[in-house]
mmCIF file of C-alpha atoms in Angstrom:
data_model
loop_
_atom_site.group_PDB
_atom_site.id
_atom_site.type_symbol
_atom_site.label_atom_id
_atom_site.label_comp_id
_atom_site.label_asym_id
_atom_site.label_seq_id
_atom_site.Cartn_x
_atom_site.Cartn_y
_atom_site.Cartn_z
ATOM 1 C CA MET G 1 32.546 48.803 100.953
ATOM 2 C CA ASN G 2 30.440 46.585 103.235
ATOM 3 C CA PHE G 3 27.048 47.282 104.771
ATOM 4 C CA LEU G 4 28.459 48.586 108.058
ATOM 5 C CA ASN G 5 30.772 51.097 106.405
ATOM 6 C CA ILE G 6 27.983 52.360 104.160
ATOM 7 C CA PHE G 7 25.705 52.636 107.198
ATOM 8 C CA GLU G 8 28.369 54.494 109.185
ATOM 9 C CA ASP G 9 28.819 57.015 106.361
ATOM 10 C CA ARG G 10 25.066 57.573 106.032
ATOM 11 C CA VAL G 11 24.654 58.119 109.786
ATOM 12 C CA ALA G 12 27.550 60.574 109.733
ATOM 13 C CA GLY G 13 25.635 62.466 107.047
ATOM 14 C CA VAL G 14 22.561 62.563 109.305
ATOM 15 C CA PHE G 15 24.491 64.238 112.123
ATOM 16 C CA GLY G 16 26.571 66.519 109.906
ATOM 17 C CA ALA G 17 28.927 68.571 112.076
ATOM 18 C CA THR G 18 27.263 67.332 115.265
ATOM 19 C CA ARG G 19 29.030 64.535 117.108
ATOM 20 C CA ALA G 20 26.984 61.387 117.741
ATOM 21 C CA PRO G 21 26.781 60.405 121.440
ATOM 22 C CA PHE G 22 27.926 56.842 120.734
ATOM 23 C CA SER G 23 29.142 54.576 117.932
ATOM 24 C CA PHE G 24 26.304 53.695 115.580
ATOM 25 C CA LYS G 25 28.567 51.117 113.985
ATOM 26 C CA LYS G 26 28.589 49.273 117.331
ATOM 27 C CA LEU G 27 24.825 49.737 117.523
ATOM 28 C CA ALA G 28 24.453 48.176 114.075
ATOM 29 C CA LYS G 29 26.612 45.201 115.106
ATOM 30 C CA GLN G 30 24.495 44.674 118.218
ATOM 31 C CA ALA G 31 21.295 44.865 116.150
ATOM 32 C CA ALA G 32 22.708 42.255 113.725
ATOM 33 C CA HIS G 33 23.686 40.020 116.651
ATOM 34 C CA GLU G 34 20.192 40.344 118.127
ATOM 35 C CA MET G 35 18.715 39.453 114.737
ATOM 36 C CA GLU G 36 20.740 36.233 114.607
ATOM 37 C CA ASP G 37 19.778 35.263 118.142
ATOM 38 C CA GLN G 38 16.052 35.830 117.620
ATOM 39 C CA THR G 39 15.574 34.444 114.089
ATOM 40 C CA LEU G 40 13.064 31.585 114.064
ATOM 41 C CA VAL G 41 11.912 29.027 111.511
ATOM 42 C CA VAL G 42 8.260 29.793 110.702
ATOM 43 C CA ASN G 43 6.516 27.481 108.235
ATOM 44 C CA GLY G 44 9.901 26.329 106.993
ATOM 45 C CA VAL G 45 11.199 29.889 106.455
ATOM 46 C CA ASP G 46 13.967 31.585 108.477
ATOM 47 C CA THR G 47 12.064 34.593 109.845
ATOM 48 C CA ALA G 48 14.010 37.432 111.427
ATOM 49 C CA PRO G 49 12.526 39.540 114.247
ATOM 50 C CA ALA G 50 10.747 42.638 112.959
ATOM 51 C CA LEU G 51 10.756 44.741 116.157
ATOM 52 C CA TYR G 52 13.952 46.501 117.296
ATOM 53 C CA THR G 53 13.939 48.624 120.443
ATOM 54 C CA ILE G 54 16.942 50.838 121.190
ATOM 55 C CA LEU G 55 17.319 52.063 124.771
ATOM 56 C CA VAL G 56 19.252 55.282 125.351
ATOM 57 C CA SER G 57 19.959 57.542 128.327
ATOM 58 C CA PRO G 58 17.697 60.551 129.034
ATOM 59 C CA GLY G 59 20.435 63.021 128.055
ATOM 60 C CA ASP G 60 21.230 61.255 124.801
ATOM 61 C CA ASP G 61 17.513 61.043 124.046
ATOM 62 C CA VAL G 62 17.218 64.837 124.155
ATOM 63 C CA MET G 63 20.240 65.200 121.877
ATOM 64 C CA LEU G 64 19.100 62.510 119.411
ATOM 65 C CA ALA G 65 15.398 63.424 119.290
ATOM 66 C CA GLN G 66 15.534 65.579 116.181
ATOM 67 C CA TYR G 67 17.367 62.829 114.292
ATOM 68 C CA TYR G 68 15.069 59.920 115.199
ATOM 69 C CA PRO G 69 13.056 59.851 111.931
ATOM 70 C CA GLN G 70 16.249 59.605 109.847
ATOM 71 C CA LEU G 71 18.069 57.277 112.237
ATOM 72 C CA THR G 72 15.216 54.779 112.480
ATOM 73 C CA SER G 73 14.981 54.761 108.689
ATOM 74 C CA GLU G 74 18.721 54.149 108.245
ATOM 75 C CA ILE G 75 18.807 51.400 110.901
ATOM 76 C CA SER G 76 15.772 49.733 109.339
ATOM 77 C CA GLU G 77 17.440 49.737 105.909
ATOM 78 C CA LEU G 78 20.574 48.183 107.394
ATOM 79 C CA ILE G 79 18.524 45.471 109.111
ATOM 80 C CA LYS G 80 16.739 44.654 105.858
ATOM 81 C CA ALA G 81 20.037 44.510 103.972
ATOM 82 C CA GLN G 82 21.528 42.148 106.555
ATOM 83 C CA ALA G 83 18.418 39.952 106.429
ATOM 84 C CA GLU G 84 18.474 39.836 102.626
ATOM 85 C CA LYS G 85 22.124 38.827 102.724
ATOM 86 C CA ARG G 86 21.247 35.920 105.044
ATOM 87 C CA LYS G 87 18.054 35.127 103.087
ATOM 88 C CA TYR G 88 15.854 35.865 106.094
ATOM 89 C CA ALA G 89 12.218 36.928 105.805
ATOM 90 C CA PHE G 90 10.141 39.325 107.952
ATOM 91 C CA VAL G 91 6.463 39.249 108.936
ATOM 92 C CA GLY G 92 6.327 42.905 107.901
ATOM 93 C CA GLU G 93 8.384 46.072 107.521
ATOM 94 C CA PRO G 94 10.914 46.111 110.411
ATOM 95 C CA LEU G 95 10.038 48.663 113.101
ATOM 96 C CA VAL G 96 12.883 50.483 114.870
ATOM 97 C CA ARG G 97 12.031 52.657 117.865
ATOM 98 C CA PHE G 98 14.022 54.527 120.489
ATOM 99 C CA MET G 99 13.054 54.476 124.162
ATOM 100 C CA VAL G 100 14.564 56.004 127.278
ATOM 101 C CA ASP G 101 16.152 53.985 130.063
ATOM 102 C CA PRO G 102 16.969 56.250 133.063
ATOM 103 C CA ALA G 103 19.450 53.646 134.319
ATOM 104 C CA LEU G 104 21.709 54.119 131.281
ATOM 105 C CA LYS G 105 24.607 56.556 131.417
ATOM 106 C CA PRO G 106 25.281 58.994 128.552
ATOM 107 C CA GLY G 107 27.032 57.269 125.682
ATOM 108 C CA LYS G 108 25.551 53.857 126.545
ATOM 109 C CA PHE G 109 22.765 52.021 124.722
ATOM 110 C CA SER G 110 21.063 48.630 124.447
ATOM 111 C CA VAL G 111 19.345 46.950 121.496
ATOM 112 C CA PHE G 112 16.607 44.328 121.764
ATOM 113 C CA ALA G 113 15.116 42.397 118.831
ATOM 114 C CA GLU G 114 11.761 40.710 119.318
ATOM 115 C CA ASN G 115 9.473 38.481 117.305
ATOM 116 C CA VAL G 116 5.900 39.720 116.911
ATOM 117 C CA ASP G 117 3.145 38.654 114.552
ATOM 118 C CA ALA G 118 2.071 40.822 111.627
ATOM 119 C CA SER G 119 -1.046 42.236 113.313
ATOM 120 C CA THR G 120 0.862 43.216 116.452
ATOM 121 C CA LEU G 121 3.591 44.796 114.332
ATOM 122 C CA GLY G 122 0.966 46.847 112.516
ATOM 123 C CA ARG G 123 -0.542 48.064 115.793
ATOM 124 C CA LEU G 124 2.896 48.969 117.117
ATOM 125 C CA TYR G 125 3.579 50.962 113.953
ATOM 126 C CA GLU G 126 0.364 52.927 114.546
ATOM 127 C CA GLU G 127 1.235 53.487 118.188
ATOM 128 C CA GLU G 128 4.717 54.752 117.333
ATOM 129 C CA ARG G 129 3.357 57.003 114.587
ATOM 130 C CA ALA G 130 0.799 58.495 116.984
ATOM 131 C CA TYR G 131 3.432 58.952 119.683
ATOM 132 C CA LEU G 132 5.831 60.743 117.361
ATOM 133 C CA SER G 133 3.056 62.876 115.928
ATOM 134 C CA GLY G 134 1.857 63.910 119.391
ATOM 135 C CA SER G 135 5.361 64.725 120.588
ATOM 136 C CA LEU G 136 6.200 66.811 117.544
ATOM 137 C CA SER G 137 2.922 68.732 117.585
ATOM 138 C CA LEU G 138 3.434 69.622 121.249
ATOM 139 C CA SER G 139 6.725 71.423 120.841
ATOM 140 C CA GLY G 140 8.102 70.917 117.354
ATOM 141 C CA ASN G 141 10.970 69.012 118.974
ATOM 142 C CA ARG G 142 10.560 65.421 120.107
ATOM 143 C CA GLY G 143 13.357 65.699 122.625
ATOM 144 C CA ALA G 144 11.738 68.601 124.438
ATOM 145 C CA ALA G 145 8.414 66.825 124.445
ATOM 146 C CA ARG G 146 9.754 63.524 125.778
ATOM 147 C CA ALA G 147 11.208 64.774 129.055
ATOM 148 C CA PRO G 148 7.877 65.433 130.841
ATOM 149 C CA ARG G 149 6.693 61.865 130.302
ATOM 150 C CA SER G 150 8.435 60.716 133.482
ATOM 151 C CA SER G 151 7.467 63.775 135.514
ATOM 152 C CA ALA G 152 4.810 66.471 135.663
ATOM 153 C CA PRO G 153 3.846 68.064 132.322
ATOM 154 C CA GLN G 154 5.930 71.084 131.418
ATOM 155 C CA MET G 155 5.457 73.903 128.936
ATOM 156 C CA PRO G 156 8.050 74.349 126.162
ATOM 157 C CA GLY G 157 9.049 77.763 127.540
ATOM 158 C CA ARG G 158 8.195 80.467 130.077
ATOM 159 C CA SER G 159 7.468 83.272 127.612
ATOM 160 C CA ASN G 160 3.722 82.698 127.842
ATOM 161 C CA LEU G 161 3.673 82.283 131.643
ATOM 162 C CA ASP G 162 3.531 84.793 134.469
ATOM 163 C CA PRO G 163 7.259 85.468 135.129
ATOM 164 C CA LEU G 164 8.544 84.487 138.558
ATOM 165 C CA PRO G 165 5.148 83.852 140.212
ATOM 166 C CA ALA G 166 6.682 83.423 143.676
ATOM 167 C CA ALA G 167 8.394 86.807 143.452
ATOM 168 C CA ARG G 168 5.159 88.360 142.136
ATOM 169 C CA ALA G 169 3.222 87.000 145.121
ATOM 170 C CA ALA G 170 5.806 88.324 147.563
ATOM 171 C CA GLU G 171 5.715 91.734 145.910
ATOM 172 C CA ASP G 172 1.909 91.808 146.142
ATOM 173 C CA ALA G 173 2.181 91.016 149.839
ATOM 174 C CA PHE G 174 4.627 93.878 150.351
ATOM 175 C CA GLN G 175 2.332 96.273 148.507
ATOM 176 C CA SER G 176 -0.557 95.383 150.825
ATOM 177 C CA VAL G 177 1.346 96.399 154.002
ATOM 178 C CA PRO G 178 0.280 99.746 155.537
ATOM 179 C CA PRO G 179 2.728 102.548 154.655
ATOM 180 C CA THR G 180 3.639 103.060 158.314
ATOM 181 C CA VAL G 181 5.400 99.687 158.359
ATOM 182 C CA SER G 182 8.661 99.568 156.423
ATOM 183 C CA ARG G 183 9.665 96.576 154.380
ATOM 184 C CA GLU G 184 12.755 96.215 156.550
ATOM 185 C CA ALA G 185 10.620 96.053 159.679
ATOM 186 C CA LEU G 186 8.312 93.597 158.000
ATOM 187 C CA ALA G 187 11.249 91.369 157.171
ATOM 188 C CA GLY G 188 12.312 91.468 160.819
ATOM 189 C CA MET G 189 8.850 90.323 161.892
ATOM 190 C CA GLY G 190 9.002 87.206 159.755
ATOM 191 C CA GLY G 191 8.839 88.308 156.113
ATOM 192 C CA ALA G 192 6.039 89.221 153.754
ATOM 193 C CA ALA G 193 3.630 86.822 155.425
ATOM 194 C CA ALA G 194 3.682 88.757 158.747
ATOM 195 C CA THR G 195 1.525 91.820 159.534
ATOM 196 C CA GLY G 196 0.831 93.777 162.740
ATOM 197 C CA GLY G 197 3.606 91.930 164.639
ATOM 198 C CA MET G 198 1.861 88.568 164.196
ATOM 199 C CA ARG G 199 3.099 85.741 161.982
ATOM 200 C CA ALA G 200 0.544 84.444 159.516
ATOM 201 C CA ALA G 201 -0.582 80.850 160.002
ATOM 202 C CA ALA G 202 1.137 78.333 157.761
ATOM 203 C CA ALA G 203 -0.917 77.074 154.850
ATOM 204 C CA PRO G 204 -2.439 73.656 155.572
ATOM 205 C CA GLN G 205 -0.515 70.824 153.962
ATOM 206 C CA PRO G 206 -2.477 68.348 151.822
ATOM 207 C CA GLN G 207 -3.019 65.012 153.506
ATOM 208 C CA VAL G 208 -1.466 62.099 151.634
ATOM 209 C CA PRO G 209 -3.332 58.868 152.357
ATOM 210 C CA SER G 210 -1.213 55.992 153.609
ATOM 211 C CA ILE G 211 -0.876 53.223 151.045
ATOM 212 C CA PRO G 212 -1.955 49.801 152.347
ATOM 213 C CA PHE G 213 -0.117 46.767 151.028
ATOM 214 C CA ALA G 214 -1.098 45.922 147.459
ATOM 215 C CA GLU G 215 0.697 44.176 144.622
ATOM 216 C CA LEU G 216 0.452 42.642 141.161
ATOM 217 C CA VAL G 217 1.651 39.043 140.853
ATOM 218 C CA ASP G 218 2.557 37.550 137.464
ATOM 219 C CA VAL G 219 0.450 34.377 137.191
ATOM 220 C CA VAL G 220 3.127 32.679 135.038
ATOM 221 C CA SER G 221 6.444 33.669 136.621
ATOM 222 C CA GLY G 222 5.160 34.482 140.134
ATOM 223 C CA GLU G 223 7.068 37.791 140.093
ATOM 224 C CA HIS G 224 5.694 40.382 142.534
ATOM 225 C CA TYR G 225 5.292 44.114 141.822
ATOM 226 C CA GLN G 226 4.346 46.084 144.930
ATOM 227 C CA LEU G 227 2.206 49.225 144.561
ATOM 228 C CA THR G 228 3.926 51.821 146.736
ATOM 229 C CA SER G 229 2.436 55.140 145.625
ATOM 230 C CA GLN G 230 -0.991 56.614 144.920
ATOM 231 C CA ARG G 231 -0.444 56.456 141.165
ATOM 232 C CA VAL G 232 1.396 53.616 139.450
ATOM 233 C CA ILE G 233 1.971 53.499 135.689
ATOM 234 C CA VAL G 234 2.331 50.121 133.986
ATOM 235 C CA GLY G 235 4.025 50.148 130.588
ATOM 236 C CA ARG G 236 6.916 49.186 128.403
ATOM 237 C CA GLU G 237 9.127 52.274 128.539
ATOM 238 C CA ARG G 238 11.366 52.634 131.564
ATOM 239 C CA ALA G 239 11.308 56.443 131.534
ATOM 240 C CA SER G 240 7.554 56.712 131.977
ATOM 241 C CA ALA G 241 6.442 53.513 133.739
ATOM 242 C CA ASP G 242 6.743 52.500 137.374
ATOM 243 C CA ILE G 243 6.160 48.825 136.536
ATOM 244 C CA VAL G 244 8.021 47.965 133.323
ATOM 245 C CA LEU G 245 6.867 44.946 131.291
ATOM 246 C CA SER G 246 8.930 43.508 128.433
ATOM 247 C CA ASP G 247 5.991 42.167 126.393
ATOM 248 C CA PRO G 248 6.010 43.966 122.987
ATOM 249 C CA ASN G 249 2.203 43.953 123.111
ATOM 250 C CA VAL G 250 2.369 46.332 126.088
ATOM 251 C CA SER G 251 2.276 50.041 125.223
ATOM 252 C CA ARG G 252 4.811 52.606 126.426
ATOM 253 C CA ARG G 253 2.239 53.847 128.977
ATOM 254 C CA HIS G 254 -0.347 51.089 129.072
ATOM 255 C CA ALA G 255 -2.436 51.620 132.210
ATOM 256 C CA GLU G 256 -2.522 53.514 135.492
ATOM 257 C CA LEU G 257 -3.454 52.211 138.933
ATOM 258 C CA THR G 258 -4.780 54.847 141.348
ATOM 259 C CA PHE G 259 -5.417 54.627 145.090
ATOM 260 C CA SER G 260 -8.285 56.859 146.229
ATOM 261 C CA GLY G 261 -7.671 56.499 149.952
ATOM 262 C CA SER G 262 -9.824 53.411 150.293
ATOM 263 C CA ASP G 263 -9.771 51.495 146.991
ATOM 264 C CA TRP G 264 -7.602 50.861 143.924
ATOM 265 C CA THR G 265 -8.810 51.638 140.422
ATOM 266 C CA ILE G 266 -7.155 50.764 137.110
ATOM 267 C CA GLU G 267 -7.550 52.784 133.909
ATOM 268 C CA ASP G 268 -6.438 52.130 130.345
ATOM 269 C CA LEU G 269 -4.183 54.887 128.960
ATOM 270 C CA ASN G 270 -5.270 54.529 125.326
ATOM 271 C CA SER G 271 -3.029 51.494 124.941
ATOM 272 C CA THR G 272 -2.704 49.762 121.582
ATOM 273 C CA ASN G 273 -3.978 46.368 122.740
ATOM 274 C CA GLY G 274 -6.301 47.487 125.508
ATOM 275 C CA LEU G 275 -6.788 46.437 129.125
ATOM 276 C CA MET G 276 -8.639 43.420 130.498
ATOM 277 C CA VAL G 277 -9.868 42.618 134.014
ATOM 278 C CA ASN G 278 -11.113 39.068 134.601
ATOM 279 C CA ASN G 279 -11.052 38.465 130.806
ATOM 280 C CA ARG G 280 -13.319 41.458 130.200
ATOM 281 C CA ARG G 281 -12.095 44.454 128.204
ATOM 282 C CA VAL G 282 -12.399 47.612 130.311
ATOM 283 C CA THR G 283 -11.463 51.290 130.181
ATOM 284 C CA ARG G 284 -11.660 51.951 133.915
ATOM 285 C CA TRP G 285 -12.363 49.418 136.657
ATOM 286 C CA PRO G 286 -12.341 49.211 140.500
ATOM 287 C CA LEU G 287 -9.988 46.435 141.589
ATOM 288 C CA ARG G 288 -10.774 43.805 144.184
ATOM 289 C CA ASN G 289 -8.505 41.238 145.783
ATOM 290 C CA GLY G 290 -7.990 38.318 143.379
ATOM 291 C CA ASP G 291 -8.912 40.190 140.179
ATOM 292 C CA LEU G 292 -6.920 39.094 137.103
ATOM 293 C CA VAL G 293 -5.509 42.012 135.113
ATOM 294 C CA THR G 294 -4.133 41.522 131.586
ATOM 295 C CA PHE G 295 -1.704 43.889 129.833
ATOM 296 C CA GLY G 296 -0.871 42.680 126.318
ATOM 297 C CA LEU G 297 -0.172 38.968 126.761
ATOM 298 C CA MET G 298 0.802 39.182 130.447
ATOM 299 C CA THR G 299 -1.734 38.477 133.211
ATOM 300 C CA PHE G 300 -1.379 39.458 136.873
ATOM 301 C CA GLU G 301 -3.383 38.767 140.002
ATOM 302 C CA PHE G 302 -4.214 41.887 142.019
ATOM 303 C CA ARG G 303 -3.709 41.410 145.738
ATOM 304 C CA GLY G 304 -4.777 44.160 148.083
#
């Protein structure tokens, strides 16, 4: 029995009676193909890439979340077995991580192998460990914890929240109406917000400042990334970043750019490799036209 068949049997044991969303045998073949494409000769030694990123759809991510620790372990063992067979070396223990790509449909996946040095690999291991630990401690289920990363934070359940707050508010409004006015009459006058035959004034809507033209321009490739909202996340994971960078030294959520109504500010989001503006390491910094911003190994000119 070859490596792929053994791997397929072990993955089947991970899922048990649950059906996997896609073929992990195909995933293993793609990982092996990526390994071949990205293997380099370093100091006379064939060195295989040690970082493997697997992109999955949001729905499959939720389904797979509970299995990630076992799946990453099994895929890593397969990669090491394939490398040993080809007499390839690694700079360190291969790291396999799953990330979400909202553009993928259920049942589809992509695998990317990348070469990183030993120190970067170690930092990425720490980042992934911290990410998994934080997700699991939040809800006990990584899948449930991952979903809010691309939207507003959500609680795991409603049991500890005030049930149906909108209905509660409407009921309170009804209770405050004088007894001489029926609820039916109130409804005819415009609902719970109307009293004494007069409609209550609409609540003022928050003013959203218009966003003047601003962009980040890659100083190497010249690629432009326009900043079109008040808050823009720069990072590596497609599900949680507005500007997605492929550099493995860039964290999942690396930094956030915020427009205050008059100026842009950039803030490091506890990234693994930090944030630099004009070659100076910063945590938070007001941006000016022409500033050079570095995420990982990629540098951009801020124009705005």
